[in-house]
Amino acid sequence: MPNESRRSPLHRRMSAIANHRVLTPVLGVGVAAGVSALVMIGDPTTPGGFLPPCPTNALLHVNCPGCGSTRALYSLLHGDIPAALHYNALGVIAMVLIVVAFVMHVVGLWRGRKLRSWQHLRYTPWIALAVTAVWFVIRNLPFAPFSDLKV
């Protein structure tokens, strides 16, 4: 392949690691398990823990699109789906989509060819940006029923 010779050794090595059939899934699951353990130990639903609060909310007093995601993950880890949706419904949907993308990536690695999933669609970045912007505006509206979306 002619382009392969132009790549730096670091780029070739990183590409080989990212496409490894065993190492990539193990690293992904390991990172997810570590984050989950940290959230379980930290218990973000109780004030005064070691997990930091949202800097956007702390500095600007507005709920960013990610506000409540740590508490939503904590609730999901305890099987409390309604509480997770209350803390950050868009965050829960994003977590599910990330898990689906990871599983599709791993299956593609194991089959030896990439599988197309939701993140490969043409307008996915624009749709994600639009949904995130709308969620940011909606959860900061000061009147009912949107005021219930603040966490």
mmCIF file of C-alpha atoms in Angstrom:
data_model
loop_
_atom_site.group_PDB
_atom_site.id
_atom_site.type_symbol
_atom_site.label_atom_id
_atom_site.label_comp_id
_atom_site.label_asym_id
_atom_site.label_seq_id
_atom_site.Cartn_x
_atom_site.Cartn_y
_atom_site.Cartn_z
ATOM 1 C CA MET A 1 0.000 0.000 0.000
ATOM 2 C CA PRO A 2 1.659 3.287 -1.065
ATOM 3 C CA ASN A 3 0.184 5.450 1.693
ATOM 4 C CA GLU A 4 1.413 3.064 4.386
ATOM 5 C CA SER A 5 5.051 4.067 3.812
ATOM 6 C CA ARG A 6 4.254 7.762 4.361
ATOM 7 C CA ARG A 7 2.762 7.202 7.800
ATOM 8 C CA SER A 8 4.902 7.793 10.847
ATOM 9 C CA PRO A 9 5.907 4.764 12.957
ATOM 10 C CA LEU A 10 3.775 6.080 15.825
ATOM 11 C CA HIS A 11 0.742 6.377 13.547
ATOM 12 C CA ARG A 12 1.243 2.819 12.266
ATOM 13 C CA ARG A 13 1.603 1.505 15.819
ATOM 14 C CA MET A 14 -1.505 3.374 17.062
ATOM 15 C CA SER A 15 -3.478 2.102 14.076
ATOM 16 C CA ALA A 16 -2.381 -1.460 14.819
ATOM 17 C CA ILE A 17 -3.446 -1.103 18.462
ATOM 18 C CA ALA A 18 -6.812 0.428 17.527
ATOM 19 C CA ASN A 19 -7.529 -2.458 15.150
ATOM 20 C CA HIS A 20 -6.306 -5.255 17.426
ATOM 21 C CA ARG A 21 -8.932 -7.985 17.819
ATOM 22 C CA VAL A 22 -8.325 -8.633 21.515
ATOM 23 C CA LEU A 23 -6.540 -5.595 22.919
ATOM 24 C CA THR A 24 -9.148 -3.030 21.826
ATOM 25 C CA PRO A 25 -12.133 -4.809 23.446
ATOM 26 C CA VAL A 26 -10.149 -5.544 26.610
ATOM 27 C CA LEU A 27 -9.039 -1.905 26.913
ATOM 28 C CA GLY A 28 -12.569 -0.645 26.239
ATOM 29 C CA VAL A 29 -14.172 -2.928 28.802
ATOM 30 C CA GLY A 30 -11.378 -2.180 31.286
ATOM 31 C CA VAL A 31 -11.852 1.577 31.000
ATOM 32 C CA ALA A 32 -15.637 1.224 31.299
ATOM 33 C CA ALA A 33 -15.251 -1.003 34.366
ATOM 34 C CA GLY A 34 -12.827 1.460 35.962
ATOM 35 C CA VAL A 35 -15.130 4.429 35.375
ATOM 36 C CA SER A 36 -18.109 2.442 36.657
ATOM 37 C CA ALA A 37 -16.217 1.426 39.797
ATOM 38 C CA LEU A 38 -15.161 5.019 40.407
ATOM 39 C CA VAL A 39 -18.769 6.222 40.056
ATOM 40 C CA MET A 40 -20.048 3.420 42.314
ATOM 41 C CA ILE A 41 -17.511 4.274 45.024
ATOM 42 C CA GLY A 42 -17.940 8.030 44.626
ATOM 43 C CA ASP A 43 -21.768 8.030 44.834
ATOM 44 C CA PRO A 44 -22.506 11.320 43.050
ATOM 45 C CA THR A 45 -26.068 11.403 44.422
ATOM 46 C CA THR A 46 -24.778 12.328 47.889
ATOM 47 C CA PRO A 47 -23.221 15.773 48.290
ATOM 48 C CA GLY A 48 -19.648 16.141 49.480
ATOM 49 C CA GLY A 49 -18.157 13.193 47.603
ATOM 50 C CA PHE A 50 -14.831 13.220 45.794
ATOM 51 C CA LEU A 51 -16.395 13.316 42.311
ATOM 52 C CA PRO A 52 -16.294 16.907 41.053
ATOM 53 C CA PRO A 53 -19.504 18.776 40.189
ATOM 54 C CA CYS A 54 -20.192 20.019 36.683
ATOM 55 C CA PRO A 55 -17.920 23.017 36.054
ATOM 56 C CA THR A 56 -20.465 24.678 33.744
ATOM 57 C CA ASN A 57 -23.132 24.519 36.416
ATOM 58 C CA ALA A 58 -20.720 25.604 39.144
ATOM 59 C CA LEU A 59 -19.393 28.617 37.215
ATOM 60 C CA LEU A 60 -22.329 29.728 35.051
ATOM 61 C CA HIS A 61 -25.317 28.308 36.972
ATOM 62 C CA VAL A 62 -26.810 26.690 33.871
ATOM 63 C CA ASN A 63 -27.305 23.017 33.122
ATOM 64 C CA CYS A 64 -25.054 21.888 30.290
ATOM 65 C CA PRO A 65 -26.142 18.944 28.102
ATOM 66 C CA GLY A 66 -24.008 16.603 30.230
ATOM 67 C CA CYS A 67 -25.184 17.774 33.661
ATOM 68 C CA GLY A 68 -26.452 14.811 35.642
ATOM 69 C CA SER A 69 -24.679 12.194 33.509
ATOM 70 C CA THR A 70 -22.590 10.906 36.403
ATOM 71 C CA ARG A 71 -25.680 10.559 38.581
ATOM 72 C CA ALA A 72 -27.496 8.930 35.655
ATOM 73 C CA LEU A 73 -24.665 6.402 35.278
ATOM 74 C CA TYR A 74 -24.780 5.738 39.029
ATOM 75 C CA SER A 75 -28.530 5.127 38.800
ATOM 76 C CA LEU A 76 -28.097 2.846 35.771
ATOM 77 C CA LEU A 77 -25.472 0.828 37.621
ATOM 78 C CA HIS A 78 -28.040 0.326 40.397
ATOM 79 C CA GLY A 79 -30.774 -0.586 37.901
ATOM 80 C CA ASP A 80 -32.845 2.537 38.553
ATOM 81 C CA ILE A 81 -33.764 3.545 35.001
ATOM 82 C CA PRO A 82 -36.416 6.177 35.912
ATOM 83 C CA ALA A 83 -33.924 8.002 38.135
ATOM 84 C CA ALA A 84 -31.277 7.822 35.404
ATOM 85 C CA LEU A 85 -33.708 9.328 32.896
ATOM 86 C CA HIS A 86 -34.592 12.052 35.406
ATOM 87 C CA TYR A 87 -30.943 13.027 35.878
ATOM 88 C CA ASN A 88 -30.106 13.153 32.156
ATOM 89 C CA ALA A 89 -32.312 11.453 29.562
ATOM 90 C CA LEU A 90 -30.069 12.445 26.668
ATOM 91 C CA GLY A 91 -27.047 11.128 28.549
ATOM 92 C CA VAL A 92 -28.737 7.743 29.002
ATOM 93 C CA ILE A 93 -29.531 7.596 25.286
ATOM 94 C CA ALA A 94 -25.924 8.547 24.499
ATOM 95 C CA MET A 95 -24.607 5.814 26.811
ATOM 96 C CA VAL A 96 -26.762 3.221 25.036
ATOM 97 C CA LEU A 97 -25.575 4.445 21.620
ATOM 98 C CA ILE A 98 -21.946 4.311 22.747
ATOM 99 C CA VAL A 99 -22.367 0.720 23.944
ATOM 100 C CA VAL A 100 -24.000 -0.224 20.621
ATOM 101 C CA ALA A 101 -21.143 1.425 18.685
ATOM 102 C CA PHE A 102 -18.555 -0.386 20.804
ATOM 103 C CA VAL A 103 -20.236 -3.765 20.315
ATOM 104 C CA MET A 104 -20.478 -3.194 16.554
ATOM 105 C CA HIS A 105 -16.796 -2.211 16.462
ATOM 106 C CA VAL A 106 -15.761 -5.343 18.372
ATOM 107 C CA VAL A 107 -17.904 -7.609 16.193
ATOM 108 C CA GLY A 108 -16.335 -5.996 13.134
ATOM 109 C CA LEU A 109 -12.851 -6.617 14.542
ATOM 110 C CA TRP A 110 -13.654 -10.250 15.234
ATOM 111 C CA ARG A 111 -15.158 -10.772 11.765
ATOM 112 C CA GLY A 112 -12.234 -9.073 10.071
ATOM 113 C CA ARG A 113 -14.250 -6.324 8.396
ATOM 114 C CA LYS A 114 -15.824 -3.122 9.647
ATOM 115 C CA LEU A 115 -19.561 -3.129 10.241
ATOM 116 C CA ARG A 116 -21.593 -0.040 9.512
ATOM 117 C CA SER A 117 -23.499 1.278 12.482
ATOM 118 C CA TRP A 118 -25.324 4.463 13.456
ATOM 119 C CA GLN A 119 -22.113 6.490 13.807
ATOM 120 C CA HIS A 120 -21.179 5.860 10.162
ATOM 121 C CA LEU A 121 -24.293 7.522 8.794
ATOM 122 C CA ARG A 122 -23.686 10.684 6.798
ATOM 123 C CA TYR A 123 -25.524 13.196 8.967
ATOM 124 C CA THR A 124 -24.845 11.664 12.386
ATOM 125 C CA PRO A 125 -22.510 14.460 13.577
ATOM 126 C CA TRP A 126 -24.974 17.180 12.551
ATOM 127 C CA ILE A 127 -27.927 15.382 14.113
ATOM 128 C CA ALA A 128 -25.967 14.834 17.336
ATOM 129 C CA LEU A 129 -24.962 18.496 17.432
ATOM 130 C CA ALA A 130 -28.541 19.668 16.804
ATOM 131 C CA VAL A 131 -30.030 17.329 19.424
ATOM 132 C CA THR A 132 -27.408 18.419 21.967
ATOM 133 C CA ALA A 133 -28.092 22.113 21.282
ATOM 134 C CA VAL A 134 -31.858 21.634 21.590
ATOM 135 C CA TRP A 135 -31.376 19.651 24.830
ATOM 136 C CA PHE A 136 -29.159 22.449 26.195
ATOM 137 C CA VAL A 137 -31.850 25.059 25.492
ATOM 138 C CA ILE A 138 -34.824 22.969 26.626
ATOM 139 C CA ARG A 139 -33.364 21.980 29.970
ATOM 140 C CA ASN A 140 -32.629 25.610 30.844
ATOM 141 C CA LEU A 141 -36.079 27.016 30.068
ATOM 142 C CA PRO A 142 -37.449 28.556 33.276
ATOM 143 C CA PHE A 143 -41.105 27.486 32.934
ATOM 144 C CA ALA A 144 -43.059 24.240 33.335
ATOM 145 C CA PRO A 145 -42.787 21.482 32.147
ATOM 146 C CA PHE A 146 -39.181 22.217 31.182
ATOM 147 C CA SER A 147 -38.140 23.498 34.609
ATOM 148 C CA ASP A 148 -38.454 19.884 35.851
ATOM 149 C CA LEU A 149 -35.511 18.918 33.600
ATOM 150 C CA LYS A 150 -33.019 20.878 35.746
ATOM 151 C CA VAL A 151 -30.902 18.751 38.035
#
